[in-house]
Coordinates of C-alpha atoms in Angstrom, one line a residue:
M1 CA 25.2 -11.8 32.0
A2 CA 21.8 -12.6 33.9
E3 CA 21.8 -14.3 36.0
F4 CA 20.1 -18.3 36.1
K5 CA 16.9 -18.5 38.2
D6 CA 16.3 -21.7 39.3
I7 CA 13.0 -23.8 39.2
S8 CA 11.0 -26.5 42.0
P9 CA 12.6 -30.2 40.4
N10 CA 8.9 -30.6 41.3
A11 CA 7.3 -28.2 38.3
P12 CA 5.7 -29.7 35.6
A13 CA 7.7 -30.4 32.5
G14 CA 7.3 -27.5 30.0
A15 CA 7.7 -25.4 33.3
K16 CA 11.5 -26.3 33.1
L17 CA 11.7 -25.5 28.8
G18 CA 10.4 -22.9 29.7
N19 CA 12.5 -21.3 32.7
W20 CA 15.8 -23.6 31.1
L21 CA 15.0 -21.5 27.1
H22 CA 15.1 -18.2 29.6
N23 CA 17.9 -18.7 30.8
R24 CA 19.8 -19.0 27.6
F25 CA 17.8 -16.6 25.2
P26 CA 16.1 -14.0 27.4
T27 CA 16.1 -11.5 25.2
A28 CA 12.8 -13.7 23.1
F29 CA 10.8 -13.4 26.0
D30 CA 12.0 -10.1 27.2
A31 CA 10.2 -9.4 22.9
Y32 CA 6.9 -11.4 24.1
R33 CA 6.5 -8.9 26.9
V34 CA 7.3 -6.5 25.4
H35 CA 5.3 -6.7 22.5
M36 CA 2.9 -9.8 23.2
S37 CA 1.3 -9.9 26.5
E38 CA 2.6 -6.7 28.0
Y39 CA 1.5 -4.5 25.3
Y40 CA -1.6 -2.4 25.3
A41 CA -3.1 -1.7 22.9
P42 CA -6.6 0.4 22.9
K43 CA -9.6 -1.6 24.3
N44 CA -12.2 -0.2 21.9
F45 CA -10.7 -1.7 18.4
N46 CA -12.7 -2.7 16.1
F47 CA -13.5 -4.3 13.2
W48 CA -11.1 -2.2 11.0
Y49 CA -8.4 -3.6 12.9
I50 CA -8.0 -7.0 11.3
F51 CA -6.5 -5.5 8.6
G52 CA -3.1 -5.3 10.1
S53 CA -2.6 -8.9 11.2
L54 CA -3.9 -9.9 7.4
A55 CA -1.2 -8.1 5.6
L56 CA 0.8 -10.1 7.7
L57 CA -0.9 -13.0 7.1
V58 CA -0.2 -12.9 3.6
L59 CA 2.8 -11.7 3.1
V60 CA 3.6 -15.1 5.2
I61 CA 2.0 -16.6 2.6
Q62 CA 2.9 -14.7 -0.3
I63 CA 6.9 -16.0 1.0
V64 CA 6.5 -20.1 1.9
T65 CA 4.4 -20.4 -1.5
G66 CA 7.0 -18.0 -3.6
I67 CA 9.8 -20.9 -1.8
F68 CA 7.5 -23.6 -3.5
L69 CA 7.5 -21.4 -7.1
V70 CA 11.2 -21.3 -7.5
M71 CA 12.1 -24.4 -6.8
H72 CA 10.1 -25.2 -10.8
Y73 CA 10.8 -21.8 -12.2
K74 CA 13.2 -21.4 -14.5
P75 CA 14.2 -17.3 -15.2
D76 CA 15.5 -17.9 -19.1
A77 CA 12.8 -15.8 -21.8
T78 CA 12.8 -19.3 -23.5
Q79 CA 11.6 -21.7 -21.0
A80 CA 9.7 -19.2 -18.3
F81 CA 6.3 -20.0 -19.7
A82 CA 6.8 -23.9 -19.8
S83 CA 8.0 -23.4 -16.7
V84 CA 4.9 -22.2 -15.1
E85 CA 2.8 -24.9 -16.9
Y86 CA 5.1 -27.9 -16.1
I87 CA 4.3 -26.0 -11.9
M88 CA 0.2 -25.8 -12.8
R89 CA 0.3 -29.5 -15.0
D90 CA 3.2 -32.2 -13.0
V91 CA 4.7 -30.7 -10.2
P92 CA 2.3 -32.0 -7.1
W93 CA 0.0 -29.2 -6.0
G94 CA 1.3 -26.6 -8.0
W95 CA -2.0 -25.9 -8.8
L96 CA -2.3 -25.1 -5.3
I97 CA 0.5 -23.2 -4.9
R98 CA 1.1 -20.9 -8.1
Y99 CA -3.1 -20.2 -6.9
M100 CA -2.2 -19.8 -3.7
H101 CA 0.2 -16.9 -4.7
S102 CA -0.9 -14.8 -7.4
T103 CA -5.5 -15.2 -5.5
G104 CA -2.1 -13.7 -2.8
A105 CA -0.9 -10.7 -4.6
S106 CA -4.6 -9.5 -5.0
A107 CA -5.7 -9.8 -1.4
F108 CA -2.3 -8.5 -0.1
F109 CA -3.6 -5.3 -1.7
V110 CA -6.7 -5.3 -0.6
V111 CA -6.4 -5.8 2.6
V112 CA -3.2 -3.2 2.6
Y113 CA -6.4 -1.0 0.6
L114 CA -8.7 -1.3 3.6
H115 CA -5.9 -0.9 6.3
M116 CA -4.4 2.1 4.8
F117 CA -7.7 3.4 4.3
R118 CA -8.7 3.2 8.4
G119 CA -5.6 5.0 8.8
L120 CA -7.5 7.4 6.6
L121 CA -10.7 6.9 8.4
Y122 CA -9.4 7.8 11.8
G123 CA -6.1 10.3 12.1
S124 CA -3.6 7.0 12.3
Y125 CA -1.5 9.1 10.1
R126 CA -1.3 12.5 13.1
K127 CA 1.4 12.9 15.3
P128 CA 3.0 10.9 17.1
R129 CA 2.7 8.4 14.4
E130 CA 4.2 9.7 11.5
L131 CA 6.6 7.6 11.4
V132 CA 4.9 5.3 11.5
W133 CA 2.7 6.2 8.5
I134 CA 5.7 6.7 6.6
F135 CA 7.3 3.0 7.4
G136 CA 3.4 2.1 5.6
C137 CA 3.8 4.5 2.5
A138 CA 7.3 2.7 2.0
I139 CA 5.1 -0.7 2.3
F140 CA 2.8 0.4 0.0
L141 CA 6.2 1.2 -2.6
C142 CA 7.5 -1.3 -2.0
L143 CA 4.4 -3.6 -2.4
M144 CA 4.0 -2.2 -5.7
A145 CA 7.3 -2.5 -7.1
E146 CA 7.3 -6.3 -5.8
A147 CA 4.3 -6.9 -7.8
F148 CA 5.2 -5.0 -11.2
M149 CA 8.3 -7.3 -11.0
G150 CA 6.6 -10.7 -10.2
Y151 CA 3.8 -9.7 -12.6
L152 CA 6.9 -10.0 -15.6
L153 CA 7.4 -13.4 -14.1
P154 CA 5.7 -15.5 -15.5
W155 CA 6.0 -14.2 -19.2
G156 CA 2.5 -14.6 -20.8
Q157 CA 1.2 -12.1 -24.0
M158 CA -0.1 -9.8 -21.2
S159 CA 3.1 -10.5 -18.8
Y160 CA 5.5 -8.8 -21.5
W161 CA 4.1 -5.9 -23.3
G162 CA 2.4 -5.0 -19.4
A163 CA 6.7 -4.6 -18.4
Q164 CA 7.1 -3.2 -22.4
V165 CA 4.4 -0.1 -22.0
I166 CA 5.4 0.9 -18.1
V167 CA 8.9 0.7 -18.4
N168 CA 8.9 2.8 -21.5
L169 CA 7.2 5.6 -19.6
F170 CA 10.5 6.0 -17.6
S171 CA 11.8 6.7 -21.2
A172 CA 9.7 10.3 -20.9
I173 CA 12.1 11.3 -18.0
P174 CA 14.1 14.2 -19.1
F175 CA 17.7 14.6 -20.0
I176 CA 17.9 11.0 -17.9
G177 CA 14.7 9.0 -18.9
P178 CA 15.8 6.6 -21.9
D179 CA 19.3 5.5 -20.0
L180 CA 17.1 4.5 -17.3
A181 CA 14.9 2.2 -19.7
L182 CA 17.4 1.1 -20.7
L183 CA 19.1 0.1 -17.2
I184 CA 15.9 -1.4 -15.9
R185 CA 15.1 -3.7 -18.7
G186 CA 19.1 -3.7 -19.5
D187 CA 18.7 -4.7 -22.9
Y188 CA 16.9 -2.1 -25.7
V189 CA 13.5 -4.3 -25.6
V190 CA 12.1 -6.6 -22.6
S191 CA 13.8 -9.4 -23.0
D192 CA 16.0 -12.3 -20.8
A193 CA 18.2 -9.9 -19.9
T194 CA 14.4 -7.7 -18.2
L195 CA 13.5 -11.1 -17.2
N196 CA 16.3 -12.1 -14.8
R197 CA 16.5 -8.7 -14.0
F198 CA 13.1 -8.4 -12.3
F199 CA 13.1 -11.9 -10.8
S200 CA 16.7 -11.1 -9.0
F201 CA 14.5 -8.5 -7.6
H202 CA 11.4 -10.0 -7.1
V203 CA 13.1 -13.1 -4.8
I204 CA 15.9 -10.9 -3.6
A205 CA 16.3 -7.8 -3.2
V206 CA 13.2 -6.0 -3.1
P207 CA 11.2 -9.0 -0.4
L208 CA 14.3 -8.4 2.1
V209 CA 13.5 -4.7 1.8
L210 CA 9.9 -5.2 2.5
L211 CA 10.6 -7.6 5.2
G212 CA 13.1 -4.6 6.8
L213 CA 10.0 -2.4 6.6
V214 CA 7.6 -4.5 8.1
V215 CA 9.6 -4.9 11.4
A216 CA 10.6 -1.2 11.1
H217 CA 6.7 -0.7 10.8
L218 CA 5.8 -2.9 13.6
L219 CA 8.7 -1.0 15.8
A220 CA 7.8 2.2 15.6
L221 CA 4.2 1.5 15.8
H222 CA 4.5 -0.1 19.3
D223 CA 6.8 2.7 20.8
V224 CA 4.4 4.8 20.5
G225 CA 1.3 3.2 21.0
S226 CA -1.7 2.0 19.0
N227 CA -4.0 4.8 17.4
N228 CA -8.1 3.4 17.9
P229 CA -11.3 4.4 16.4
D230 CA -11.6 7.7 18.7
G231 CA -8.0 9.1 18.5
I232 CA -8.0 9.5 21.6
E233 CA -4.5 8.6 23.6
I234 CA -4.3 6.2 25.7
K235 CA -1.4 7.0 27.3
A236 CA -2.7 10.2 28.9
N237 CA -5.1 8.4 31.4
K238 CA -3.0 5.3 33.7
D239 CA -2.9 3.2 36.6
A240 CA -0.6 3.1 40.0
Q241 CA 1.2 0.2 37.7
G242 CA 1.9 3.0 35.1
R243 CA -1.0 1.0 32.9
P244 CA -2.8 2.5 30.6
L245 CA -7.2 2.7 31.7
D246 CA -8.6 2.4 28.2
G247 CA -6.3 -0.6 27.6
I248 CA -5.8 -4.4 27.2
P249 CA -2.8 -7.0 26.4
F250 CA -2.6 -7.9 23.2
H251 CA -2.3 -11.0 24.1
P252 CA -4.1 -12.6 24.5
Y253 CA -7.2 -10.4 23.9
Y254 CA -6.1 -9.1 20.6
T255 CA -4.6 -12.5 19.4
V256 CA -8.0 -14.2 19.9
H257 CA -9.7 -12.1 17.7
D258 CA -7.5 -11.5 15.1
I259 CA -7.8 -15.7 14.8
F260 CA -10.6 -15.1 14.3
A261 CA -10.9 -12.0 11.1
V262 CA -7.9 -15.5 10.3
V263 CA -9.9 -18.2 9.9
M264 CA -12.4 -15.4 8.2
F265 CA -10.1 -14.3 5.5
L266 CA -8.9 -18.0 4.8
I267 CA -12.7 -19.3 4.5
V268 CA -13.2 -16.7 1.9
F269 CA -9.0 -17.3 0.4
T270 CA -9.5 -20.3 -0.4
A271 CA -13.2 -20.0 -0.8
V272 CA -11.5 -17.8 -4.5
I273 CA -9.0 -20.5 -4.8
F274 CA -10.9 -23.3 -5.6
F275 CA -13.1 -21.8 -7.2
A276 CA -12.6 -18.5 -9.1
P277 CA -8.7 -17.8 -9.5
E278 CA -8.6 -15.7 -12.7
M279 CA -11.0 -13.4 -10.9
G280 CA -12.6 -13.4 -14.3
G281 CA -10.0 -12.8 -15.7
Y282 CA -8.5 -9.1 -13.2
F283 CA -6.9 -11.8 -10.6
L284 CA -4.8 -13.8 -13.2
E285 CA -5.7 -11.4 -17.2
Y286 CA -6.8 -14.9 -19.6
N287 CA -3.8 -13.4 -22.2
N288 CA -1.3 -14.4 -19.8
F289 CA -2.2 -17.9 -20.4
I290 CA -0.9 -17.1 -24.1
P291 CA 3.2 -17.7 -24.7
A292 CA 5.0 -13.7 -24.8
D293 CA 5.6 -12.9 -28.4
P294 CA 7.3 -9.8 -29.1
L295 CA 5.6 -10.0 -32.7
K296 CA 2.1 -9.2 -32.2
T297 CA 1.4 -6.3 -29.5
P298 CA -2.1 -7.7 -27.6
N299 CA -5.6 -4.9 -28.6
H300 CA -5.7 -3.5 -25.3
I301 CA -3.1 -3.8 -22.9
A302 CA -4.1 -3.1 -18.9
P303 CA -2.4 -3.5 -15.9
V304 CA -3.0 -6.1 -12.9
W305 CA -6.5 -4.5 -10.8
Y306 CA -4.4 -3.1 -8.3
F307 CA -2.9 -0.6 -10.5
T308 CA -5.9 0.6 -12.4
P309 CA -6.3 3.1 -10.1
F310 CA -2.8 5.3 -10.9
Y311 CA -2.6 4.1 -14.5
S312 CA -5.9 5.8 -14.7
M313 CA -4.4 8.8 -14.2
L314 CA -1.6 8.5 -16.5
R315 CA -4.1 8.2 -19.6
A316 CA -5.6 11.0 -18.0
I317 CA -3.1 13.0 -18.5
T318 CA -3.0 14.3 -22.4
S319 CA -2.2 17.7 -24.4
E320 CA -5.6 19.6 -23.4
M321 CA -5.7 17.9 -19.5
M322 CA -2.0 20.0 -19.6
Y323 CA -4.0 23.1 -20.4
A324 CA -6.1 23.1 -17.3
L325 CA -3.3 21.9 -15.4
I326 CA -2.6 24.6 -16.1
A327 CA -5.5 26.9 -15.6
C328 CA -5.3 25.4 -12.0
V329 CA -2.4 26.4 -10.9
V330 CA -2.4 30.2 -12.3
G331 CA -5.9 30.1 -9.8
A332 CA -3.9 28.8 -7.1
A333 CA -1.3 31.1 -7.3
V334 CA -3.8 33.9 -7.8
F335 CA -6.2 32.9 -5.2
G336 CA -2.2 32.8 -2.6
V337 CA -1.6 36.2 -3.4
W338 CA -5.4 38.3 -3.5
K339 CA -7.1 35.7 -1.1
T340 CA -3.8 34.6 1.3
R341 CA -2.2 37.2 4.2
M342 CA 1.3 36.8 3.0
A343 CA 4.4 38.3 2.9
S344 CA 5.7 40.5 0.2
V345 CA 8.8 38.0 -0.5
A346 CA 5.7 34.9 -0.3
K347 CA 3.5 35.6 -2.3
I348 CA 6.7 37.1 -4.5
A349 CA 8.1 33.7 -4.4
V350 CA 4.9 31.7 -5.2
V351 CA 4.1 33.4 -8.6
V352 CA 7.4 33.0 -10.4
A353 CA 6.8 29.5 -8.9
A354 CA 3.8 29.1 -11.3
V355 CA 5.7 30.9 -13.7
I356 CA 8.3 27.9 -13.8
A357 CA 5.6 25.8 -13.5
C358 CA 3.5 26.7 -16.2
A359 CA 6.4 27.1 -18.7
M360 CA 7.8 23.6 -17.8
M361 CA 4.4 22.4 -18.4
L362 CA 4.0 23.5 -21.4
S363 CA 7.7 22.5 -22.9
I364 CA 8.1 18.8 -21.2
D365 CA 5.9 16.4 -23.4
A366 CA 2.3 15.3 -22.2
K367 CA 3.8 11.9 -21.2
F368 CA 6.5 12.9 -18.9
W369 CA 3.9 14.4 -17.1
G370 CA 1.2 11.4 -16.8
V371 CA 3.9 9.4 -15.2
V372 CA 4.4 12.4 -12.8
V373 CA 1.4 11.7 -11.7
M374 CA 0.9 8.4 -11.9
G375 CA 4.2 8.7 -9.1
G376 CA 2.5 11.6 -7.4
A377 CA -0.2 9.9 -6.5
V378 CA 1.9 7.4 -4.1
I379 CA 4.4 10.3 -3.2
I380 CA 1.4 12.3 -1.6
L381 CA 0.6 10.0 0.6
F382 CA 3.4 10.3 2.4
F383 CA 2.9 13.8 3.1
L384 CA -0.8 13.1 5.1
P385 CA 0.5 14.1 8.5
W386 CA 1.8 17.2 7.5
L387 CA -1.9 17.8 5.1
D388 CA -4.8 17.3 7.4
K389 CA -4.9 20.6 10.0
S390 CA -7.5 19.0 11.2
P391 CA -8.4 19.6 14.6
V392 CA -9.9 16.3 15.4
K393 CA -8.6 12.7 14.5
S394 CA -10.8 10.5 14.2
I395 CA -13.4 10.5 11.7
R396 CA -16.1 10.2 14.3
Y397 CA -15.8 14.1 15.3
R398 CA -15.1 15.4 12.5
P399 CA -18.8 17.4 10.8
S400 CA -20.8 15.1 8.8
W401 CA -19.8 16.6 5.0
H402 CA -16.6 14.9 6.3
K403 CA -17.4 11.8 6.4
Y404 CA -19.8 12.0 2.9
L405 CA -16.7 13.8 0.9
Y406 CA -14.4 10.5 1.9
G407 CA -17.0 8.7 0.8
V408 CA -17.6 10.2 -2.7
F409 CA -13.5 10.0 -2.8
V410 CA -13.7 5.8 -2.2
V411 CA -16.3 6.0 -5.6
V412 CA -13.6 7.7 -7.1
F413 CA -10.8 5.8 -6.5
V414 CA -12.9 2.7 -7.5
V415 CA -14.1 4.8 -10.8
L416 CA -10.6 4.8 -11.2
A417 CA -9.2 1.6 -11.0
Y418 CA -12.8 -0.3 -13.6
L419 CA -11.6 2.7 -16.1
G420 CA -7.7 1.5 -16.2
V421 CA -9.0 -1.8 -16.9
Q422 CA -11.1 -0.6 -19.8
P423 CA -10.3 0.0 -23.1
P424 CA -9.1 4.2 -23.3
S425 CA -12.7 6.0 -24.5
P426 CA -13.4 9.6 -25.0
I427 CA -16.0 9.4 -21.5
G428 CA -14.2 7.2 -19.8
E429 CA -10.8 9.7 -20.2
R430 CA -12.9 12.6 -19.5
V431 CA -13.8 10.8 -16.1
S432 CA -10.8 9.5 -15.4
Q433 CA -9.1 13.7 -15.4
V434 CA -12.3 14.6 -14.1
G435 CA -11.5 12.2 -10.8
T436 CA -7.7 12.7 -11.2
L437 CA -8.5 16.3 -10.4
F438 CA -11.0 15.0 -7.7
Y439 CA -8.0 12.5 -6.0
F440 CA -4.8 15.5 -5.8
G441 CA -7.9 18.3 -5.2
F442 CA -8.9 15.7 -1.6
F443 CA -5.3 15.9 -0.6
L444 CA -4.0 19.0 -1.6
L445 CA -6.9 21.1 -0.7
M446 CA -6.7 19.7 2.9
P447 CA -4.6 22.1 4.5
W448 CA -8.2 24.3 4.1
W449 CA -11.0 22.2 3.8
T450 CA -10.2 19.7 6.6
R451 CA -10.2 22.7 9.1
L452 CA -13.8 23.7 8.1
G453 CA -17.0 22.3 9.4
E454 CA -18.6 21.9 13.2
F455 CA -16.5 19.8 15.3
K456 CA -17.8 17.0 17.7
P457 CA -16.4 16.8 21.2
V458 CA -13.8 14.9 21.9
P459 CA -14.7 12.8 25.3
E460 CA -11.2 12.2 27.5
R461 CA -11.8 8.4 27.7
V462 CA -11.9 5.5 24.5
T463 CA -16.3 5.1 24.3
F464 CA -16.2 1.5 24.3
A465 CA -19.6 -0.9 24.8
A466 CA -19.0 -4.3 27.4
H467 CA -19.6 -7.5 25.1

């Protein structure tokens, strides 16, 4: 038991209360000290470093609004749609809570995508932050599961058929696919059993996992320290007291910095809620204002915008595309055998692997490979720390053409997102196929292209202009 600290009887009431709490709950004060007042963050954070805090803010918004929605929502196929309408029309301020939650889902993915792109720009996934990045990717995967399961709950026409299409994709997996799809649905079609399963996962199971991952992400980050736009480890230069020379306490400096960002974000967030909550059908699809009808399929089924890049990749994998992928596998194997310095055993292994891959791609339906590509587009992010072989972390000190390549990557991702919303077309299919090849080429060829070019010298200390 720690010794109690005495305080002067003449001390202010606030100081006395603080001392009383500190004597009885020192762990909380130690956590505040370690993670806030004595956590030294690089002093050269810029605009890109606000999105982590905004993601936490939106998480809180989603949890709070979700709690209020659950008070009135009925997880029953015969009552779900009506209960959402009841919330919107009859519950005091229910429309506001529902719009906050639906807009918050899209806002969550906006800030998370920007947060991940910042990590890509400044090499925040590189040593010693590999585990921080892996936890972050797991959070992203968890968010996708949470959003997908929540998407079904309004029991609208697009919710129902979107869930039907996505769950049916699992049935394309050889051997276990049909049983896996049945396990997910709880029935042979999307029904009341599916709604109850998705409700329990959306409200209880996935949020618990998500919160655990967020805590792990933050603890891992604070153990190794934050990255910065220069990609320099500030712990390498310390003063006599062991404090980083290029670091400042997170509180109060960055708490004030983030409060300003929070205010700006909330202004935009509330503007969307009050003036464009459906965002032209991208945040809330118009078909979702129609009750689910299992007997009437919508003319065009598409997921919410934040899933559409991956949905485009799924649709891009056709029988014709499979032959192009086989050609890529053969070309990569030939290049690996003839143009690299590998042992004979390794070359034989490459040839055998290529033959097996080609045989599998020819014998298994393209629908399955579409699911593999869609899932692989997310899973490949977990391996980014080991794919990037650049001698420097930050984009600031990489060759100029690297910046253009990152720019093209962003454009391709946005185009894939747009095409995923549109009805299928021959031109859209071709563009999606090219975009899919570029997306995977960007990551899979990283061990090669990230080493190329003339790199700028990295300074020993962070660059910072006082303002």
